[in-house]
Tab-separated table of C-alpha atoms and ligand atoms in Angstrom:
chain	number	residue	atom	x	y	z
A	1	MET	CA	115.966	88.825	104.465
A	2	SER	CA	112.769	87.309	105.389
A	3	LEU	CA	109.336	88.333	104.205
A	4	GLN	CA	107.613	87.731	107.386
A	5	GLU	CA	109.103	89.429	110.515
A	6	LYS	CA	108.122	88.205	113.888
A	7	LEU	CA	106.834	91.490	115.540
A	8	PRO	CA	106.030	92.117	119.141
A	9	PRO	CA	102.315	91.843	120.121
A	10	ARG	CA	100.355	94.813	119.091
A	11	ASP	CA	99.296	95.543	122.455
A	12	GLU	CA	102.579	95.774	123.712
A	13	VAL	CA	103.493	98.391	120.818
A	14	LEU	CA	100.606	100.373	121.050
A	15	ARG	CA	100.868	100.653	124.585
A	16	GLU	CA	104.603	101.918	124.331
A	17	PHE	CA	103.744	104.324	121.815
A	18	GLN	CA	100.649	105.924	123.555
A	19	LYS	CA	102.585	106.241	126.745
A	20	LYS	CA	105.384	107.912	124.965
A	21	ILE	CA	103.296	110.361	122.516
A	22	GLY	CA	100.133	110.470	124.342
A	23	GLY	CA	96.682	110.712	122.945
A	24	ASN	CA	97.049	113.132	120.114
A	25	MET	CA	98.681	110.144	118.235
A	26	LEU	CA	96.609	109.907	114.977
A	27	LEU	CA	98.749	107.199	113.420
A	28	LEU	CA	101.619	104.823	114.245
A	29	ALA	CA	103.091	102.797	111.304
A	30	TYR	CA	105.266	100.289	112.973
A	31	LYS	CA	107.928	98.228	110.986
A	32	LEU	CA	106.051	98.792	107.904
A	33	LYS	CA	107.045	96.819	104.832
A	34	LYS	CA	105.815	96.709	101.433
A	35	TRP	CA	108.005	94.228	99.002
A	36	PHE	CA	107.082	93.907	95.685
A	37	PRO	CA	107.899	90.272	94.129
A	38	ILE	CA	110.149	90.334	90.723
A	39	ARG	CA	108.979	88.228	88.079
A	40	ARG	CA	111.456	85.034	87.916
A	41	SER	CA	112.839	83.803	84.675
A	42	ILE	CA	111.953	80.135	83.659
A	43	LYS	CA	115.549	79.149	84.172
A	44	GLU	CA	115.263	80.708	87.521
A	45	VAL	CA	112.122	78.828	88.179
A	46	LEU	CA	113.714	75.722	86.945
A	47	LEU	CA	116.719	76.015	89.050
A	48	ARG	CA	114.635	76.895	92.262
A	49	LYS	CA	116.260	80.139	92.683
A	50	PRO	CA	114.387	81.882	95.919
A	51	PRO	CA	112.123	84.542	94.842
A	52	ARG	CA	113.427	87.977	94.645
A	53	TYR	CA	111.628	91.157	95.698
A	54	VAL	CA	111.910	95.216	95.425
A	55	ARG	CA	112.156	96.013	98.824
A	56	ALA	CA	110.373	99.698	98.253
A	57	VAL	CA	109.452	100.080	102.120
A	58	ASP	CA	111.430	97.915	104.518
A	59	GLY	CA	110.292	98.065	108.010
A	60	ILE	CA	109.604	101.424	108.505
A	61	THR	CA	108.490	102.994	111.917
A	62	PHE	CA	106.882	106.654	112.686
A	63	TYR	CA	104.041	108.462	114.116
A	64	ILE	CA	101.985	111.343	113.128
A	65	ARG	CA	100.037	113.381	115.484
A	66	GLU	CA	96.713	114.639	115.089
A	67	GLY	CA	96.690	118.138	113.233
A	68	GLU	CA	100.174	117.689	112.149
A	69	THR	CA	101.845	117.877	108.892
A	70	PHE	CA	104.273	115.238	108.473
A	71	CYS	CA	106.614	115.087	105.639
A	72	LEU	CA	108.429	112.213	103.705
A	73	VAL	CA	111.207	113.469	101.663
A	74	GLY	CA	114.088	111.659	99.686
A	75	GLU	CA	115.192	110.835	96.088
A	76	SER	CA	113.239	109.475	93.911
A	77	GLY	CA	112.689	105.906	94.201
A	78	CYS	CA	113.325	105.816	97.817
A	79	GLY	CA	109.572	104.707	98.773
A	80	LYS	CA	107.898	107.685	99.479
A	81	THR	CA	104.627	107.076	97.300
A	82	THR	CA	104.711	103.189	98.228
A	83	THR	CA	104.709	104.363	102.059
A	84	GLY	CA	101.717	106.836	101.599
A	85	ARG	CA	99.755	104.210	99.671
A	86	THR	CA	100.481	101.405	101.821
A	87	LEU	CA	99.557	103.517	105.033
A	88	ILE	CA	96.019	103.904	103.571
A	89	ARG	CA	95.641	100.255	102.145
A	90	LEU	CA	95.934	101.586	98.420
A	91	LEU	CA	98.414	98.668	98.502
A	92	ASP	CA	98.444	95.910	100.998
A	93	PRO	CA	101.312	95.788	103.244
A	94	THR	CA	103.788	92.806	103.063
A	95	GLY	CA	104.185	93.037	107.052
A	96	GLY	CA	104.113	95.713	110.054
A	97	TYR	CA	101.340	97.345	111.570
A	98	VAL	CA	99.368	100.431	111.082
A	99	PHE	CA	97.762	101.892	114.300
A	100	TYR	CA	95.223	104.823	113.209
A	101	LYS	CA	93.024	106.590	115.512
A	102	ALA	CA	89.432	106.112	113.654
A	103	ARG	CA	86.384	108.073	114.132
A	104	PRO	CA	83.835	106.420	117.215
A	105	GLU	CA	81.128	105.891	114.373
A	106	THR	CA	83.886	104.045	112.086
A	107	LEU	CA	85.147	101.888	114.912
A	108	LYS	CA	81.576	100.770	116.036
A	109	LEU	CA	80.634	99.972	112.420
A	110	LEU	CA	83.701	97.946	112.011
A	111	LYS	CA	83.423	96.428	115.300
A	112	GLU	CA	79.824	95.135	114.575
A	113	THR	CA	80.762	93.689	111.207
A	114	LEU	CA	84.265	92.238	111.637
A	115	GLY	CA	84.088	91.130	115.584
A	116	GLU	CA	87.169	89.396	116.454
A	117	LYS	CA	88.993	89.446	112.790
A	118	VAL	CA	90.145	93.117	113.195
A	119	TYR	CA	92.260	94.301	115.900
A	120	ILE	CA	90.676	97.326	117.738
A	121	SER	CA	92.172	98.709	121.027
A	122	GLY	CA	90.390	101.869	122.659
A	123	ASP	CA	90.250	104.297	119.856
A	124	TYR	CA	92.900	102.812	117.618
A	125	ILE	CA	92.287	100.143	114.841
A	126	ASP	CA	95.234	98.205	112.892
A	127	LEU	CA	94.465	98.984	109.587
A	128	THR	CA	96.729	96.079	108.298
A	129	THR	CA	94.039	93.582	109.806
A	130	VAL	CA	90.854	94.847	107.958
A	131	PRO	CA	90.053	92.847	105.097
A	132	ALA	CA	90.480	94.827	101.550
A	133	LYS	CA	86.582	94.469	100.888
A	134	LYS	CA	85.426	95.841	104.126
A	135	PHE	CA	87.704	99.262	103.904
A	136	LYS	CA	85.002	101.267	102.469
A	137	PRO	CA	84.115	103.049	106.058
A	138	LEU	CA	87.539	103.804	106.645
A	139	ARG	CA	88.374	105.363	103.002
A	140	LYS	CA	86.211	108.473	103.730
A	141	GLU	CA	88.542	108.975	106.725
A	142	LEU	CA	91.587	108.044	104.815
A	143	GLN	CA	92.043	110.437	101.360
A	144	ILE	CA	94.932	111.067	98.950
A	145	ILE	CA	96.122	113.795	96.712
A	146	PHE	CA	97.897	112.899	93.624
A	147	GLN	CA	100.635	114.271	92.172
A	148	ASP	CA	99.342	114.598	88.523
A	149	PRO	CA	96.193	116.997	88.089
A	150	TYR	CA	96.001	116.092	84.201
A	151	GLY	CA	95.885	112.117	84.767
A	152	SER	CA	93.809	111.961	87.907
A	153	LEU	CA	90.862	113.674	86.579
A	154	ASN	CA	88.808	111.604	84.110
A	155	PRO	CA	88.633	114.176	80.922
A	156	ARG	CA	84.989	112.780	79.893
A	157	PHE	CA	83.364	113.791	83.321
A	158	LYS	CA	82.435	117.172	84.581
A	159	ILE	CA	83.692	118.479	87.650
A	160	LYS	CA	80.433	118.077	88.879
A	161	ASP	CA	80.403	114.507	88.422
A	162	ILE	CA	83.958	114.039	89.334
A	163	LEU	CA	83.135	115.527	92.914
A	164	GLU	CA	79.804	113.923	93.231
A	165	GLU	CA	80.951	110.369	92.318
A	166	PRO	CA	82.832	109.648	96.016
A	167	LEU	CA	79.430	111.047	97.481
A	168	LEU	CA	77.658	108.386	95.822
A	169	VAL	CA	80.031	105.613	96.204
A	170	HIS	CA	79.607	106.383	100.064
A	171	GLY	CA	76.111	107.107	100.175
A	172	ILE	CA	76.442	110.513	101.195
A	173	GLY	CA	73.782	113.220	100.481
A	174	GLY	CA	70.398	111.628	100.359
A	175	SER	CA	69.073	113.633	97.089
A	176	ALA	CA	70.464	114.860	93.933
A	177	GLU	CA	70.157	118.637	95.272
A	178	GLU	CA	71.834	117.484	98.192
A	179	ARG	CA	74.970	116.244	96.473
A	180	GLU	CA	74.832	119.506	94.239
A	181	LYS	CA	74.793	121.789	97.469
A	182	ARG	CA	77.909	119.620	98.769
A	183	VAL	CA	79.724	120.120	95.337
A	184	LEU	CA	79.251	123.375	94.901
A	185	LYS	CA	80.490	124.039	98.827
A	186	ALA	CA	83.418	122.132	97.953
A	187	LEU	CA	84.373	124.207	94.712
A	188	GLU	CA	83.768	127.275	96.784
A	189	ASP	CA	86.123	125.613	99.424
A	190	VAL	CA	89.083	125.516	96.858
A	191	LYS	CA	88.349	128.877	95.734
A	192	LEU	CA	86.999	127.862	92.222
A	193	THR	CA	84.171	130.567	92.108
A	194	PRO	CA	81.658	130.828	90.688
A	195	ALA	CA	80.868	127.202	92.085
A	196	ASP	CA	78.061	126.801	89.580
A	197	GLU	CA	79.916	127.810	86.623
A	198	PHE	CA	83.145	125.469	87.170
A	199	ALA	CA	80.984	122.604	88.371
A	200	TYR	CA	79.684	122.500	84.449
A	201	ARG	CA	83.185	122.433	82.899
A	202	TYR	CA	85.201	119.661	81.745
A	203	PRO	CA	88.879	119.191	83.154
A	204	HIS	CA	90.251	120.174	80.007
A	205	MET	CA	88.438	123.702	80.369
A	206	LEU	CA	90.774	124.431	83.526
A	207	SER	CA	94.204	125.487	83.893
A	208	GLY	CA	96.754	122.941	85.771
A	209	GLY	CA	96.399	125.085	89.252
A	210	GLN	CA	92.764	124.942	88.856
A	211	ARG	CA	92.624	120.995	87.916
A	212	GLN	CA	94.833	120.660	90.943
A	213	ARG	CA	92.130	122.542	93.090
A	214	VAL	CA	89.419	119.950	92.044
A	215	VAL	CA	91.929	117.219	92.997
A	216	VAL	CA	91.964	119.026	96.418
A	217	ALA	CA	88.255	119.248	96.398
A	218	ARG	CA	87.398	115.564	95.577
A	219	ALA	CA	89.685	114.395	98.676
A	220	VAL	CA	88.271	116.829	101.157
A	221	ILE	CA	84.661	116.413	100.076
A	222	LEU	CA	84.288	113.145	102.045
A	223	ASN	CA	85.231	115.078	105.268
A	224	PRO	CA	88.505	113.138	105.761
A	225	ARG	CA	90.729	112.810	109.113
A	226	PHE	CA	94.180	112.108	107.307
A	227	VAL	CA	95.058	112.877	103.674
A	228	VAL	CA	98.080	111.843	101.857
A	229	ALA	CA	99.510	114.346	99.491
A	230	ASP	CA	101.852	113.038	97.318
A	231	GLU	CA	103.964	115.578	95.728
A	232	PRO	CA	100.624	117.943	94.956
A	233	VAL	CA	102.606	120.617	93.615
A	234	SER	CA	105.607	119.119	91.779
A	235	MET	CA	103.728	119.278	88.474
A	236	LEU	CA	102.546	122.664	88.798
A	237	ASP	CA	104.079	125.832	87.455
A	238	VAL	CA	106.540	127.435	90.082
A	239	SER	CA	104.200	130.505	90.121
A	240	ILE	CA	101.113	128.575	91.487
A	241	ARG	CA	102.663	126.570	94.038
A	242	ALA	CA	102.682	128.538	96.817
A	243	GLU	CA	98.967	129.375	96.046
A	244	ILE	CA	98.014	125.489	96.433
A	245	LEU	CA	100.075	124.950	99.491
A	246	GLU	CA	98.357	127.948	101.074
A	247	LEU	CA	95.075	126.494	100.495
A	248	MET	CA	95.909	123.063	101.705
A	249	MET	CA	97.144	124.989	104.721
A	250	GLU	CA	93.727	126.759	105.107
A	251	LEU	CA	91.475	123.617	104.564
A	252	LYS	CA	93.750	122.020	107.083
A	253	ARG	CA	92.960	124.540	109.542
A	254	ARG	CA	89.296	124.771	108.828
A	255	TYR	CA	88.430	120.877	108.690
A	256	GLY	CA	91.115	119.750	111.198
A	257	LEU	CA	93.160	117.812	108.855
A	258	THR	CA	96.296	115.796	109.636
A	259	TYR	CA	98.615	115.600	106.204
A	260	LEU	CA	101.406	113.122	105.359
A	261	PHE	CA	103.165	115.480	102.723
A	262	ILE	CA	105.395	113.728	100.258
A	263	THR	CA	107.882	115.822	98.413
A	264	HIS	CA	111.531	115.552	97.175
A	265	ASP	CA	112.011	119.187	97.687
A	266	LEU	CA	113.434	119.957	101.117
A	267	ALA	CA	112.566	123.712	100.754
A	268	VAL	CA	108.680	123.152	100.453
A	269	ALA	CA	108.915	120.401	103.388
A	270	ARG	CA	110.623	123.179	105.830
A	271	TYR	CA	107.977	125.868	104.569
A	272	ILE	CA	104.775	123.523	105.136
A	273	CYS	CA	105.868	120.577	107.342
A	274	ASP	CA	105.977	120.480	111.378
A	275	ARG	CA	108.126	117.258	111.409
A	276	ILE	CA	110.131	115.769	108.568
A	277	ALA	CA	111.152	112.109	108.207
A	278	VAL	CA	114.131	111.444	105.527
A	279	MET	CA	113.836	108.445	103.543
A	280	TYR	CA	116.596	106.524	102.061
A	281	LEU	CA	116.191	103.268	99.768
A	282	GLY	CA	112.851	101.847	101.665
A	283	THR	CA	114.134	103.105	105.146
A	284	ILE	CA	113.813	106.344	107.392
A	285	VAL	CA	117.200	107.587	108.398
A	286	GLU	CA	116.302	110.511	110.436
A	287	ILE	CA	113.170	112.604	111.579
A	288	ALA	CA	112.798	115.682	113.546
A	289	ASP	CA	111.037	118.964	113.561
A	290	SER	CA	111.320	121.066	110.369
A	291	ASP	CA	113.802	123.222	111.563
A	292	THR	CA	116.117	120.784	113.254
A	293	ILE	CA	116.249	118.723	110.285
A	294	VAL	CA	117.471	121.808	108.031
A	295	GLU	CA	119.941	123.281	110.659
A	296	ASN	CA	120.917	120.643	112.660
A	297	PRO	CA	120.705	117.603	110.829
A	298	LEU	CA	122.781	114.542	111.929
A	299	HIS	CA	122.624	111.640	109.482
A	300	PRO	CA	125.215	112.404	106.721
A	301	TYR	CA	122.655	111.475	104.072
A	302	THR	CA	120.327	114.364	105.603
A	303	ARG	CA	123.640	116.560	105.313
A	304	ALA	CA	124.116	115.788	101.820
A	305	LEU	CA	120.657	116.465	100.909
A	306	ILE	CA	120.524	120.004	102.558
A	307	ALA	CA	124.143	120.667	100.940
A	308	ALA	CA	122.447	120.182	97.917
A	309	VAL	CA	119.515	122.418	98.224
A	310	PRO	CA	120.384	125.570	95.737
A	311	GLU	CA	117.633	127.748	97.627
A	312	PRO	CA	116.850	129.609	100.069
A	313	ASP	CA	119.797	129.846	102.193
A	314	PRO	CA	123.155	129.284	100.700
A	315	SER	CA	124.985	129.726	104.331
A	316	LEU	CA	123.411	126.181	104.862
A	317	ARG	CA	124.896	125.049	101.821
A	318	HIS	CA	128.126	126.244	102.756
A	319	ARG	CA	128.067	124.726	106.255
A	320	PHE	CA	127.819	121.056	105.168
A	321	LYS	CA	130.331	121.360	102.227
A	322	ASP	CA	132.090	118.654	103.953
A	323	VAL	CA	129.250	116.071	103.068
A	324	PRO	CA	128.730	115.567	99.526
A	325	ILE	CA	127.133	112.503	98.194
A	326	LYS	CA	129.184	109.743	96.246
A	327	GLY	CA	127.499	107.848	93.467
A	328	GLU	CA	123.624	107.156	92.354
A	329	ILE	CA	121.111	105.748	94.540
A	330	PRO	CA	121.313	101.814	94.379
A	331	SER	CA	118.350	99.803	93.029
A	332	ALA	CA	115.681	98.831	95.456
A	333	ALA	CA	116.007	95.401	94.249
A	334	ALA	CA	119.617	95.161	95.014
A	335	ILE	CA	119.881	96.689	98.672
A	336	PRO	CA	123.745	96.932	100.137
A	337	PRO	CA	124.434	95.060	103.284
A	338	GLY	CA	124.828	96.606	106.455
A	339	CYS	CA	123.873	100.436	106.376
A	340	ARG	CA	122.283	100.849	102.899
A	341	PHE	CA	123.732	104.258	102.687
A	342	HIS	CA	127.547	102.936	103.199
A	343	PRO	CA	128.659	102.931	99.596
A	344	ARG	CA	127.814	106.460	99.240
A	345	CYS	CA	128.773	107.792	102.683
A	346	VAL	CA	131.473	110.209	103.106
A	347	ALA	CA	131.613	110.070	106.842
A	348	LEU	CA	133.157	106.544	106.758
A	349	ASP	CA	136.117	108.111	104.915
A	350	GLN	CA	136.393	110.455	108.288
A	351	HIS	CA	135.629	107.420	110.551
A	352	PRO	CA	137.435	104.400	109.112
A	353	GLU	CA	136.992	102.460	112.138
A	354	LEU	CA	133.189	102.207	111.575
A	355	ARG	CA	133.600	100.564	108.276
A	356	SER	CA	133.232	96.820	109.332
A	357	LEU	CA	129.935	97.785	111.471
A	358	CYS	CA	128.631	100.030	108.612
A	359	THR	CA	129.125	97.261	106.188
A	360	SER	CA	127.639	94.685	108.123
A	361	GLU	CA	124.868	95.758	110.243
A	362	GLN	CA	121.927	97.972	109.861
A	363	PRO	CA	121.429	100.885	112.186
A	364	GLU	CA	118.128	100.980	113.962
A	365	LEU	CA	116.493	104.562	114.082
A	366	ILE	CA	117.049	105.515	117.733
A	367	GLU	CA	115.468	108.732	119.678
A	368	TYR	CA	119.100	110.426	119.922
A	369	GLU	CA	117.639	113.704	121.249
A	370	LYS	CA	114.007	114.252	122.246
A	371	ASP	CA	111.952	114.006	119.313
A	372	HIS	CA	115.078	113.524	117.107
A	373	TRP	CA	115.734	110.232	115.584
A	374	VAL	CA	118.480	109.039	113.535
A	375	ALA	CA	119.797	105.701	112.031
A	376	CYS	CA	123.622	105.991	112.075
A	377	TRP	CA	126.380	104.108	113.855
A	378	LEU	CA	128.217	107.518	114.448
A	379	TYR	CA	125.376	108.107	117.094
A	380	GLN	CA	124.980	104.581	118.522
A	381	LYS	CA	127.586	102.590	120.757
A	382	LYS	CA	127.936	99.095	119.888
B	1	ATP	N1	103.959	98.258	91.636
B	1	ATP	C1	105.356	98.316	91.721
B	1	ATP	N2	105.801	96.811	91.354
B	1	ATP	C2	107.510	96.838	91.334
B	1	ATP	N3	108.447	97.832	91.834
B	1	ATP	C3	107.777	98.885	92.228
B	1	ATP	C4	106.169	99.272	92.350
B	1	ATP	N4	106.056	100.312	92.729
B	1	ATP	C5	107.168	100.796	93.274
B	1	ATP	N5	108.145	100.192	92.856
B	1	ATP	C6	109.288	100.209	93.008
B	1	ATP	O1	109.603	100.617	94.495
B	1	ATP	C7	110.438	101.433	94.731
B	1	ATP	C8	110.088	102.970	95.521
B	1	ATP	O2	109.062	103.493	94.726
B	1	ATP	P1	108.421	104.684	94.890
B	1	ATP	O3	107.425	105.124	93.766
B	1	ATP	O4	107.660	104.312	96.271
B	1	ATP	O5	109.377	105.799	95.208
B	1	ATP	P2	109.282	107.760	95.378
B	1	ATP	O6	110.031	107.649	96.425
B	1	ATP	O7	107.843	107.914	95.336
B	1	ATP	O8	110.022	107.853	93.899
B	1	ATP	P3	109.243	109.463	93.349
B	1	ATP	O9	110.090	110.369	93.998
B	1	ATP	O10	109.839	109.174	91.886
B	1	ATP	O11	107.864	109.102	93.104
B	1	ATP	C9	111.012	101.961	93.473
B	1	ATP	O12	112.315	100.985	93.251
B	1	ATP	C10	110.233	101.435	92.283
B	1	ATP	O13	110.610	101.070	91.251
B	2	SF4	S1	125.797	104.116	109.534
B	2	SF4	FE1	127.912	104.219	108.680
B	2	SF4	S2	127.656	104.179	106.497
B	2	SF4	FE2	125.551	104.805	107.536
B	2	SF4	S3	125.349	106.906	107.367
B	2	SF4	FE3	126.330	106.425	109.314
B	2	SF4	S4	128.532	106.378	109.255
B	2	SF4	FE4	127.562	106.446	106.953
B	3	MG	MG1	106.420	108.979	94.174
């Protein structure tokens, strides 16, 4: 278990994926890691025990195409939020690269201010090389929608002030009138009309759905390119979830956004996403387009997840009845050796010949079929 893994040169990695994916690759996370150190007791320090870590995100690789809605699904604690935040540098990564195709004016500005310190190649910048203090020009392009519409809006500010704040921080909209115009336009975009009425309300005067519309407006007011939507509807009443999802899709079409959509709900993922990545305990175990993940899942964990979906298609549940899931998800601070799913994997009972391999070596994520990636020894020759 090493904190700093030796990675191939950036040029090599970027070239390989550009060749494979083409020019419409907006973002590439390569062996991305986020480990949180666990505080050691005095006894551990005195005994010089090595530091321990919560391996929340443990070397994941995936790409997102421009205009795509890419989903991360998985059980609670598997590392979805940490992935989203690390990608857009709300958390500093422990290792790996994040190549992002930035707007030409942003690249130019960063090139001028940071020179050789930052990795830029063609249209791409490695976000992990940008010092945290110099990240501001990129922040406009990389936004996040949080899960909790109650906790993420300051109750003491009017909606107008909440939406104006990012404009002020980024020096957008020269005069107060111009900023107000932008705020009203953002409110209209998220269908909070009449906008001039909503602008002067406080968050507590809005319903949960209306607040989440404000959260969405705050994310899009800066004209971003890439938005991480972290469980944006899971705290909302079921009756208004579809409305918010529709709104997000409409804004995506209108402004050419690309989403990383985080959810634990496979039915929502299938409804809204182009491709789905399934996470388990800090790794990605399978990636494919949404229909393939639901109709033809390969990984035993994905099959178990689908078997557990109560709705909307009971026939799928029946199909995967042979693959229930055993036990609880282990802690990210005590990851099992080998394939980290092995203590819960029923496929091992059917394939006992794989046991020694599965319990000792972690399978790589490989492209098993075109655009269908899986990390499981069942699909790899050793
Ligand atoms: N700041 C932190 N310090 C220490 N551990 C953390 C921190 N943030 C997250 N973790 C741990 O990292 C792991 C992944 O957490 P994360 O919040 O990314 O999971 P998640 O998939 O988003 O879960 P949920 O579905 O519950 O939101 C968990 O074990 C969590 O306890
Ligand atoms: S690698 Fe082995 S233990 Fe892991 S999911 Fe595949 S069959 Fe199960
Ligand atoms: Mg989360």
